[in-house]
Amino acid sequence: MSRHLVRGELLHFLSDPGAGASAAYEHHGDGALLLENGRILRCGPWAELRAAAPEAPCTDHSGCLILPGLIDCHIHYPQTDVIASPGHGLLDWLERYTFPAERRFADPAHAAQAAEFFCDELLRNGTTTALVFGSVHAESVDAFFGVARRRRLRMVAGKVLMDRNCPDYLQDTAQSAYDDSKRLLAAWQGVERLGYALTPRFAITSSEAQLEAVAALAREYPDVCVHSHLAENAAEVDWVRRLFPWSRSYLDVYEHYGLLRPRAVYAHCIHLDQTDRARMAASGAMAAFSPTSNLFLGSGLFDLGSALGAGMRVGIATDVGGGSSFSMLRTLAAAYAVAHLKGYVLSALRAFYLATLSGAMGLGLDHVIGNFLPGKEADFIVLDPAATPLLARRMASAASLEEKLFLWLTLGDDRAIRATYILGEAQWIRPS
Ligand code: GUN
Ligand code: ZN
């Protein structure tokens, strides 16, 4: 594919802006991306890029904001069909809705159909990369990767490992967990834009023998992602204490099995102490902050200020189907509110940094996605300031970039995503 230009207001992050450090991001009121073969050649002011490529065709999104694609750091594709199912806390919700829904993913046709819908939903919400739970069935992961590959998406996923404390029909074993993970890793890790994640569901549903098997895989594959849940719910934390009486904390169980390391992603991380936070920060593991899920399931309030203060890496996650929206904008709004309740005011700039570059760094993918540096893959979104009458009216009085970002974050949803580009090509365009 030859060179082309995409014009519009443009923002991307180079590092954590904290409360607003301007060296941490690049912003061009009238900016452009120069693309070639699905990658970023240059990003800068429109006039400069037009002069550098006078012949290149241009897609004009003037009036809209171009941002790197959003990165959902924790989501379950088999739970698409149980989103918005009311329950009495995590463990009840798992038993009543989630496990029966996941059972259906033994059927590859069902899995493939669900994966198609799921990827459509990600794209219409501006999510271009996600870290994805499959079900316990290896077929569910083959189906998901097959769909993601055909659509040329950068996705990370894994087969769920669970051999106890769940229905018989969803149990694997320590040995099959090892064998299936290894087979899937060989088939998919590094194939085009796909990556594999070792995915023990959580400490409750893996025997010590199975965690040993995961530990062995983690040693054999030091560069792959690890993906699980951690310290989400008080009853869950109690149960883990009883199952692993030798452990200092819930986090300590994963650390004991060598699962605390760069590219390890733990959803929730609500009930941590300062030692846990320091251990996570030192390890390079990432917390996937899942505020709509935490509110919906009544799990608790993630302490974003303490996590960032301790130096932990944090990404943003919808956690569908515990989460109540596929929209990362809705999720950022909830993140802002939850952080506020815990005494921390999340700036809009930092919120979008967490939803883009920080997530890419936690997944070990910041060499290819997360911002618009030259050579990166051209996955980006176009935000519409007039997506709804209210947004349009309120935007008219927004003077600064930070103010506009805050309006998209607070009032936006899938309607604010004008377009989603994958490798430089529009894969979602909102019908006007
Ligand atoms: N803990 C273990 N499994 C799950 C799950 O499917 N969703 C959530 N939110 N927490 C979990
Ligand atoms: Zn989850």
Short mmCIF file of C-alpha atoms and ligand atoms in Angstrom, two decimals:
data_model
loop_
_atom_site.label_atom_id
_atom_site.label_comp_id
_atom_site.label_asym_id
_atom_site.label_seq_id
_atom_site.Cartn_x
_atom_site.Cartn_y
_atom_site.Cartn_z
CA MET A 1 0.00 0.00 0.00
CA SER A 2 1.38 3.43 -0.85
CA ARG A 3 1.72 6.42 1.44
CA HIS A 4 -1.27 8.29 2.71
CA LEU A 5 -2.07 11.08 5.12
CA VAL A 6 -4.71 11.31 7.83
CA ARG A 7 -5.47 14.84 8.99
CA GLY A 8 -7.06 15.98 12.26
CA GLU A 9 -6.31 17.23 15.75
CA LEU A 10 -3.82 14.76 17.12
CA LEU A 11 -2.70 13.56 20.56
CA HIS A 12 -0.41 10.80 21.74
CA PHE A 13 1.71 10.09 24.80
CA LEU A 14 5.45 9.61 25.13
CA SER A 15 5.39 8.92 28.88
CA ASP A 16 3.17 9.32 31.95
CA PRO A 17 1.83 12.91 32.04
CA GLY A 18 1.09 12.60 35.77
CA ALA A 19 -0.96 15.65 36.63
CA GLY A 20 -0.24 17.25 33.21
CA ALA A 21 3.50 17.41 32.34
CA SER A 22 3.56 18.71 28.76
CA ALA A 23 6.76 16.89 27.74
CA ALA A 24 4.88 13.63 28.20
CA TYR A 25 2.63 14.10 25.19
CA GLU A 26 2.53 15.55 21.70
CA HIS A 27 -0.51 17.56 20.62
CA HIS A 28 -1.14 19.16 17.24
CA GLY A 29 -4.31 21.23 16.82
CA ASP A 30 -4.05 20.75 13.05
CA GLY A 31 -1.97 17.61 12.79
CA ALA A 32 -1.50 14.58 10.60
CA LEU A 33 -0.19 11.06 10.43
CA LEU A 34 1.82 9.99 7.40
CA LEU A 35 1.26 6.25 6.91
CA GLU A 36 2.91 3.62 4.79
CA ASN A 37 2.14 -0.10 4.68
CA GLY A 38 0.05 0.11 7.84
CA ARG A 39 2.75 1.84 9.87
CA ILE A 40 3.43 5.37 11.06
CA LEU A 41 6.10 7.08 9.01
CA ARG A 42 5.70 10.44 10.73
CA CYS A 43 3.36 12.35 12.97
CA GLY A 44 3.35 16.15 13.17
CA PRO A 45 1.75 19.41 12.07
CA TRP A 46 -0.40 19.08 8.95
CA ALA A 47 1.49 21.75 6.98
CA GLU A 48 4.84 19.99 7.49
CA LEU A 49 3.54 16.55 6.61
CA ARG A 50 1.67 17.78 3.55
CA ALA A 51 4.90 19.45 2.35
CA ALA A 52 6.82 16.22 2.99
CA ALA A 53 4.31 14.13 1.00
CA PRO A 54 2.67 16.46 -1.55
CA GLU A 55 1.29 13.61 -3.67
CA ALA A 56 -0.13 11.47 -0.88
CA PRO A 57 -3.92 11.09 -0.76
CA CYS A 58 -5.44 12.43 2.45
CA THR A 59 -8.31 11.34 4.67
CA ASP A 60 -9.56 14.45 6.43
CA HIS A 61 -10.85 14.16 10.00
CA SER A 62 -10.45 17.88 10.77
CA GLY A 63 -12.56 18.85 13.76
CA CYS A 64 -12.08 15.43 15.36
CA LEU A 65 -9.30 14.15 17.63
CA ILE A 66 -7.02 11.34 16.47
CA LEU A 67 -5.68 9.16 19.30
CA PRO A 68 -3.84 5.83 19.45
CA GLY A 69 -6.23 2.86 19.64
CA LEU A 70 -7.53 2.10 23.12
CA ILE A 71 -6.12 -0.94 24.93
CA ASP A 72 -8.44 -3.05 27.08
CA CYS A 73 -6.15 -4.82 29.54
CA HIS A 74 -8.61 -7.46 30.75
CA ILE A 75 -11.76 -8.84 29.12
CA HIS A 76 -13.53 -12.21 28.71
CA TYR A 77 -14.84 -12.86 25.22
CA PRO A 78 -17.02 -15.84 26.29
CA GLN A 79 -18.85 -13.56 28.72
CA THR A 80 -20.29 -11.30 26.02
CA ASP A 81 -23.60 -13.15 26.44
CA VAL A 82 -23.81 -12.61 30.22
CA ILE A 83 -22.99 -8.91 30.36
CA ALA A 84 -25.57 -7.17 32.58
CA SER A 85 -26.54 -10.24 34.63
CA PRO A 86 -27.34 -9.26 38.22
CA GLY A 87 -25.79 -11.36 40.99
CA HIS A 88 -24.86 -11.36 44.63
CA GLY A 89 -21.15 -10.72 44.37
CA LEU A 90 -18.43 -12.36 42.32
CA LEU A 91 -18.68 -15.99 43.42
CA ASP A 92 -22.47 -16.16 43.03
CA TRP A 93 -22.27 -14.42 39.64
CA LEU A 94 -19.67 -16.90 38.43
CA GLU A 95 -21.81 -19.90 39.44
CA ARG A 96 -25.11 -18.57 38.18
CA TYR A 97 -24.23 -17.02 34.84
CA THR A 98 -20.59 -17.19 33.89
CA PHE A 99 -19.77 -20.86 34.13
CA PRO A 100 -22.88 -21.99 32.19
CA ALA A 101 -22.15 -19.40 29.48
CA GLU A 102 -18.53 -20.52 29.19
CA ARG A 103 -19.62 -24.15 28.83
CA ARG A 104 -20.99 -23.34 25.38
CA PHE A 105 -17.49 -22.51 24.14
CA ALA A 106 -16.69 -26.19 23.80
CA ASP A 107 -18.48 -25.77 20.46
CA PRO A 108 -16.06 -24.20 17.94
CA ALA A 109 -18.92 -22.83 15.81
CA HIS A 110 -20.42 -21.01 18.79
CA ALA A 111 -16.98 -19.75 19.78
CA ALA A 112 -16.21 -18.42 16.30
CA GLN A 113 -19.56 -16.67 16.03
CA ALA A 114 -19.10 -15.09 19.48
CA ALA A 115 -15.54 -14.02 18.61
CA GLU A 116 -16.79 -12.21 15.48
CA PHE A 117 -19.40 -10.31 17.48
CA PHE A 118 -16.88 -9.55 20.21
CA CYS A 119 -14.32 -8.10 17.75
CA ASP A 120 -17.03 -5.98 16.11
CA GLU A 121 -17.95 -4.64 19.52
CA LEU A 122 -14.32 -3.81 20.38
CA LEU A 123 -13.85 -1.90 17.13
CA ARG A 124 -17.07 0.11 17.42
CA ASN A 125 -15.82 1.15 20.88
CA GLY A 126 -12.36 2.15 19.66
CA THR A 127 -10.53 -0.76 21.28
CA THR A 128 -7.81 -1.98 18.95
CA THR A 129 -5.92 -4.31 21.31
CA ALA A 130 -7.18 -6.40 24.23
CA LEU A 131 -5.87 -8.99 26.66
CA VAL A 132 -8.55 -11.64 26.42
CA PHE A 133 -9.68 -14.62 28.50
CA GLY A 134 -10.96 -17.54 26.45
CA SER A 135 -12.82 -20.39 28.14
CA VAL A 136 -11.27 -23.58 29.50
CA HIS A 137 -11.66 -25.13 26.03
CA ALA A 138 -8.58 -24.89 23.81
CA GLU A 139 -11.01 -24.67 20.86
CA SER A 140 -12.25 -21.34 22.18
CA VAL A 141 -8.77 -19.88 21.84
CA ASP A 142 -8.23 -21.31 18.36
CA ALA A 143 -11.55 -19.76 17.35
CA PHE A 144 -10.69 -16.36 18.82
CA PHE A 145 -7.23 -16.19 17.31
CA GLY A 146 -8.60 -17.32 13.94
CA VAL A 147 -11.02 -14.40 13.89
CA ALA A 148 -8.46 -11.87 15.19
CA ARG A 149 -5.91 -13.01 12.62
CA ARG A 150 -8.29 -12.64 9.69
CA ARG A 151 -9.10 -9.12 10.87
CA ARG A 152 -5.38 -8.32 11.35
CA LEU A 153 -5.94 -7.30 14.99
CA ARG A 154 -3.21 -7.14 17.62
CA MET A 155 -4.65 -9.34 20.35
CA VAL A 156 -3.32 -11.33 23.29
CA ALA A 157 -5.36 -14.28 24.59
CA GLY A 158 -5.14 -17.60 26.36
CA LYS A 159 -6.96 -20.74 27.41
CA VAL A 160 -8.36 -20.55 30.92
CA LEU A 161 -6.76 -23.03 33.34
CA MET A 162 -9.04 -24.32 36.12
CA ASP A 163 -8.96 -27.76 37.73
CA ARG A 164 -10.88 -27.34 41.01
CA ASN A 165 -13.64 -25.40 42.79
CA CYS A 166 -15.72 -25.06 39.64
CA PRO A 167 -18.28 -27.25 37.83
CA ASP A 168 -16.94 -30.62 36.59
CA TYR A 169 -17.89 -29.71 33.05
CA LEU A 170 -15.37 -26.83 33.07
CA GLN A 171 -12.42 -28.57 34.69
CA ASP A 172 -9.13 -29.37 33.02
CA THR A 173 -6.19 -31.00 34.86
CA ALA A 174 -2.64 -29.95 35.68
CA GLN A 175 -1.37 -32.07 32.79
CA SER A 176 -3.94 -30.99 30.19
CA ALA A 177 -3.43 -27.36 31.23
CA TYR A 178 0.26 -27.77 30.51
CA ASP A 179 -0.21 -29.69 27.24
CA ASP A 180 -2.97 -27.50 25.82
CA SER A 181 -1.18 -24.26 26.72
CA LYS A 182 1.96 -25.52 25.07
CA ARG A 183 0.13 -26.55 21.92
CA LEU A 184 -1.65 -23.20 21.72
CA LEU A 185 1.57 -21.29 22.36
CA ALA A 186 3.30 -23.14 19.53
CA ALA A 187 0.36 -22.47 17.23
CA TRP A 188 -0.25 -18.77 17.96
CA GLN A 189 2.47 -16.96 19.90
CA GLY A 190 4.03 -14.34 17.61
CA VAL A 191 1.91 -15.35 14.61
CA GLU A 192 1.35 -12.07 12.80
CA ARG A 193 -0.11 -9.73 15.46
CA LEU A 194 -1.12 -12.37 18.01
CA GLY A 195 0.34 -13.12 21.42
CA TYR A 196 -0.37 -15.83 23.96
CA ALA A 197 -1.10 -15.37 27.67
CA LEU A 198 -0.81 -18.11 30.30
CA THR A 199 -4.24 -17.77 31.90
CA PRO A 200 -4.88 -19.45 35.27
CA ARG A 201 -8.40 -18.20 36.12
CA PHE A 202 -7.51 -17.30 39.73
CA ALA A 203 -5.84 -18.99 42.68
CA ILE A 204 -9.12 -20.54 43.84
CA THR A 205 -9.67 -22.63 40.71
CA SER A 206 -6.13 -23.95 40.26
CA SER A 207 -4.69 -26.75 42.40
CA GLU A 208 -1.11 -26.42 43.55
CA ALA A 209 -0.21 -29.07 40.96
CA GLN A 210 -1.75 -26.91 38.24
CA LEU A 211 0.03 -23.80 39.49
CA GLU A 212 3.28 -25.83 39.34
CA ALA A 213 2.48 -26.60 35.70
CA VAL A 214 1.89 -22.88 35.01
CA ALA A 215 5.17 -22.10 36.80
CA ALA A 216 6.97 -24.55 34.50
CA LEU A 217 5.41 -22.94 31.40
CA ALA A 218 6.32 -19.48 32.69
CA ARG A 219 9.94 -20.60 33.05
CA GLU A 220 9.96 -22.15 29.57
CA TYR A 221 8.40 -19.04 28.00
CA PRO A 222 9.86 -16.07 29.86
CA ASP A 223 8.47 -13.56 27.34
CA VAL A 224 4.81 -14.53 27.23
CA CYS A 225 2.09 -12.72 29.11
CA VAL A 226 0.56 -14.09 32.31
CA HIS A 227 -3.07 -13.16 32.92
CA SER A 228 -5.24 -13.75 35.98
CA HIS A 229 -7.44 -12.18 38.65
CA LEU A 230 -6.16 -10.91 41.99
CA ALA A 231 -7.78 -9.66 45.19
CA GLU A 232 -11.12 -8.66 43.71
CA ASN A 233 -13.61 -9.57 46.41
CA ALA A 234 -13.46 -10.03 50.19
CA ALA A 235 -14.95 -13.56 50.18
CA GLU A 236 -12.50 -14.57 47.46
CA VAL A 237 -9.53 -13.22 49.43
CA ASP A 238 -10.68 -15.20 52.51
CA TRP A 239 -10.99 -18.39 50.50
CA VAL A 240 -7.49 -17.95 49.06
CA ARG A 241 -6.13 -17.53 52.59
CA ARG A 242 -7.70 -20.87 53.56
CA LEU A 243 -6.52 -22.67 50.40
CA PHE A 244 -2.92 -21.42 50.70
CA PRO A 245 -2.30 -21.13 54.46
CA TRP A 246 1.43 -20.72 53.86
CA SER A 247 0.96 -17.53 51.82
CA ARG A 248 1.69 -14.02 53.12
CA SER A 249 -1.02 -12.62 50.89
CA TYR A 250 -3.06 -13.44 47.79
CA LEU A 251 -0.36 -11.84 45.63
CA ASP A 252 2.23 -14.00 47.36
CA VAL A 253 0.58 -17.13 45.90
CA TYR A 254 1.26 -15.94 42.35
CA GLU A 255 4.73 -14.72 43.28
CA HIS A 256 5.53 -18.12 44.80
CA TYR A 257 4.85 -19.75 41.42
CA GLY A 258 7.01 -17.26 39.49
CA LEU A 259 4.00 -15.48 38.01
CA LEU A 260 4.92 -11.97 39.09
CA ARG A 261 6.99 -10.48 36.32
CA PRO A 262 6.90 -8.08 33.37
CA ARG A 263 3.93 -8.83 31.05
CA ALA A 264 1.97 -10.35 33.93
CA VAL A 265 -1.43 -8.67 34.19
CA TYR A 266 -3.69 -9.00 37.23
CA ALA A 267 -7.27 -7.81 37.07
CA HIS A 268 -8.71 -5.84 40.01
CA CYS A 269 -5.95 -5.68 42.70
CA ILE A 270 -8.43 -4.08 45.12
CA HIS A 271 -7.47 -5.75 48.38
CA LEU A 272 -3.69 -5.23 48.41
CA ASP A 273 -1.44 -3.95 51.16
CA GLN A 274 1.61 -1.73 50.76
CA THR A 275 3.94 -4.74 50.63
CA ASP A 276 1.89 -6.19 47.76
CA ARG A 277 2.01 -2.87 45.92
CA ALA A 278 5.77 -2.62 46.36
CA ARG A 279 6.21 -6.23 45.14
CA MET A 280 4.05 -5.58 42.09
CA ALA A 281 5.88 -2.36 41.28
CA ALA A 282 9.29 -4.02 41.58
CA SER A 283 8.22 -6.92 39.37
CA GLY A 284 6.90 -4.86 36.44
CA ALA A 285 3.54 -6.63 36.57
CA MET A 286 0.46 -4.56 35.72
CA ALA A 287 -2.82 -4.05 37.54
CA ALA A 288 -5.84 -4.00 35.21
CA PHE A 289 -8.16 -1.44 36.82
CA SER A 290 -11.71 -2.59 36.03
CA PRO A 291 -13.98 0.02 37.60
CA THR A 292 -17.33 -0.80 35.97
CA SER A 293 -16.89 -4.44 36.96
CA ASN A 294 -15.87 -3.56 40.51
CA LEU A 295 -18.94 -1.36 40.91
CA PHE A 296 -21.34 -3.74 39.16
CA LEU A 297 -20.25 -6.81 41.18
CA GLY A 298 -19.92 -4.78 44.38
CA SER A 299 -16.29 -5.86 44.70
CA GLY A 300 -14.77 -2.69 46.12
CA LEU A 301 -12.84 0.42 45.12
CA PHE A 302 -9.40 0.15 43.53
CA ASP A 303 -6.95 2.56 45.15
CA LEU A 304 -5.49 4.19 42.04
CA GLY A 305 -3.57 6.88 43.93
CA SER A 306 -1.77 4.32 46.11
CA ALA A 307 -1.06 2.06 43.14
CA LEU A 308 0.48 4.86 41.08
CA GLY A 309 2.20 6.26 44.16
CA ALA A 310 3.85 2.90 44.77
CA GLY A 311 5.11 2.87 41.18
CA MET A 312 2.79 0.11 39.98
CA ARG A 313 2.01 -0.13 36.30
CA VAL A 314 -1.72 0.34 35.73
CA GLY A 315 -3.86 -0.34 32.67
CA ILE A 316 -7.60 0.14 32.16
CA ALA A 317 -9.97 -2.78 31.60
CA THR A 318 -13.66 -3.29 30.89
CA ASP A 319 -13.71 -6.84 32.32
CA VAL A 320 -16.81 -7.68 30.28
CA GLY A 321 -18.98 -9.58 31.33
CA GLY A 322 -18.39 -8.58 35.01
CA GLY A 323 -17.90 -5.11 33.57
CA SER A 324 -21.04 -3.42 32.32
CA SER A 325 -19.74 -1.77 29.13
CA PHE A 326 -17.41 -2.48 26.19
CA SER A 327 -16.68 1.24 26.04
CA MET A 328 -13.29 2.29 27.34
CA LEU A 329 -14.69 5.84 27.57
CA ARG A 330 -17.45 4.67 29.92
CA THR A 331 -14.76 2.74 31.78
CA LEU A 332 -12.56 5.83 32.14
CA ALA A 333 -15.55 7.74 33.51
CA ALA A 334 -15.99 5.04 36.15
CA ALA A 335 -12.23 5.05 36.80
CA TYR A 336 -12.36 8.77 37.45
CA ALA A 337 -15.28 8.36 39.89
CA VAL A 338 -13.79 5.38 41.74
CA ALA A 339 -10.41 7.09 42.08
CA HIS A 340 -12.19 10.19 43.37
CA LEU A 341 -13.96 8.15 46.07
CA LYS A 342 -10.52 6.94 47.17
CA GLY A 343 -9.20 10.51 47.37
CA TYR A 344 -7.35 10.68 44.06
CA VAL A 345 -8.29 13.04 41.21
CA LEU A 346 -7.40 11.42 37.87
CA SER A 347 -6.48 13.99 35.21
CA ALA A 348 -7.99 13.46 31.76
CA LEU A 349 -4.51 13.38 30.24
CA ARG A 350 -3.38 10.66 32.60
CA ALA A 351 -6.59 8.73 32.01
CA PHE A 352 -5.95 8.55 28.24
CA TYR A 353 -2.31 7.70 28.89
CA LEU A 354 -3.42 4.76 31.04
CA ALA A 355 -5.81 3.63 28.28
CA THR A 356 -3.12 3.74 25.57
CA LEU A 357 0.64 3.75 26.20
CA SER A 358 0.55 2.42 29.76
CA GLY A 359 -1.50 -0.60 28.69
CA ALA A 360 0.87 -1.23 25.78
CA MET A 361 3.84 -1.13 28.16
CA GLY A 362 2.21 -3.55 30.59
CA LEU A 363 1.61 -6.01 27.75
CA GLY A 364 5.18 -5.59 26.50
CA LEU A 365 3.82 -4.19 23.23
CA ASP A 366 5.00 -0.59 23.41
CA HIS A 367 7.58 -1.24 20.69
CA VAL A 368 4.70 -1.70 18.21
CA ILE A 369 1.61 0.10 19.56
CA GLY A 370 0.59 2.66 22.19
CA ASN A 371 1.59 5.92 20.46
CA PHE A 372 2.48 7.43 17.09
CA LEU A 373 6.27 7.18 17.09
CA PRO A 374 7.72 6.36 13.65
CA GLY A 375 7.62 2.66 12.78
CA LYS A 376 4.70 1.80 15.03
CA GLU A 377 1.62 0.06 13.73
CA ALA A 378 -1.08 2.49 12.64
CA ASP A 379 -3.93 1.47 14.96
CA PHE A 380 -5.80 4.64 15.88
CA ILE A 381 -9.21 6.12 16.57
CA VAL A 382 -11.07 9.27 15.67
CA LEU A 383 -13.09 10.93 18.44
CA ASP A 384 -16.13 13.01 17.45
CA PRO A 385 -16.73 16.15 19.53
CA ALA A 386 -20.33 16.38 18.30
CA ALA A 387 -21.31 12.74 18.76
CA THR A 388 -24.39 13.68 20.78
CA PRO A 389 -26.27 16.97 21.12
CA LEU A 390 -25.08 17.32 24.72
CA LEU A 391 -21.44 16.63 23.84
CA ALA A 392 -21.60 19.16 21.00
CA ARG A 393 -23.18 21.80 23.22
CA ARG A 394 -20.72 21.27 26.06
CA MET A 395 -17.67 21.06 23.73
CA ALA A 396 -18.51 24.52 22.39
CA SER A 397 -17.42 26.02 25.70
CA ALA A 398 -14.35 23.80 26.22
CA ALA A 399 -11.22 25.87 25.76
CA SER A 400 -8.33 23.49 26.42
CA LEU A 401 -7.30 20.03 25.26
CA GLU A 402 -7.59 18.78 28.83
CA GLU A 403 -11.16 20.08 29.07
CA LYS A 404 -12.16 18.41 25.81
CA LEU A 405 -10.60 15.10 26.87
CA PHE A 406 -12.50 15.28 30.11
CA LEU A 407 -15.79 15.73 28.23
CA TRP A 408 -15.14 12.71 26.00
CA LEU A 409 -14.23 10.73 29.10
CA THR A 410 -17.29 11.80 31.09
CA LEU A 411 -19.99 12.06 28.40
CA GLY A 412 -18.63 9.76 25.70
CA ASP A 413 -19.42 6.19 24.73
CA ASP A 414 -19.40 4.17 21.49
CA ARG A 415 -21.18 7.07 19.76
CA ALA A 416 -18.05 9.22 20.20
CA ILE A 417 -15.95 6.81 18.14
CA ARG A 418 -16.22 8.22 14.62
CA ALA A 419 -13.77 5.67 13.18
CA THR A 420 -11.37 2.92 14.21
CA TYR A 421 -8.31 2.23 12.04
CA ILE A 422 -6.35 -1.01 12.02
CA LEU A 423 -2.96 -0.92 10.30
CA GLY A 424 -3.93 2.34 8.64
CA GLU A 425 -7.27 1.13 7.28
CA ALA A 426 -10.68 2.09 8.65
CA GLN A 427 -12.28 -1.06 10.07
CA TRP A 428 -15.12 0.76 11.77
CA ILE A 429 -16.81 3.93 10.53
CA ARG A 430 -19.79 5.18 12.46
CA PRO A 431 -22.82 5.51 10.17
CA SER A 432 -23.84 9.16 10.04
N1 GUN B 1 -12.46 -14.22 39.11
C1 GUN B 1 -12.38 -15.46 38.58
N2 GUN B 1 -13.05 -15.55 37.43
C2 GUN B 1 -13.58 -14.33 37.21
C3 GUN B 1 -14.38 -13.80 36.14
O1 GUN B 1 -14.75 -14.46 35.18
N3 GUN B 1 -14.73 -12.49 36.26
C4 GUN B 1 -14.32 -11.72 37.31
N4 GUN B 1 -14.68 -10.44 37.35
N5 GUN B 1 -13.59 -12.21 38.30
C5 GUN B 1 -13.21 -13.50 38.24
ZN ZN B 2 -12.22 -10.82 34.72
#
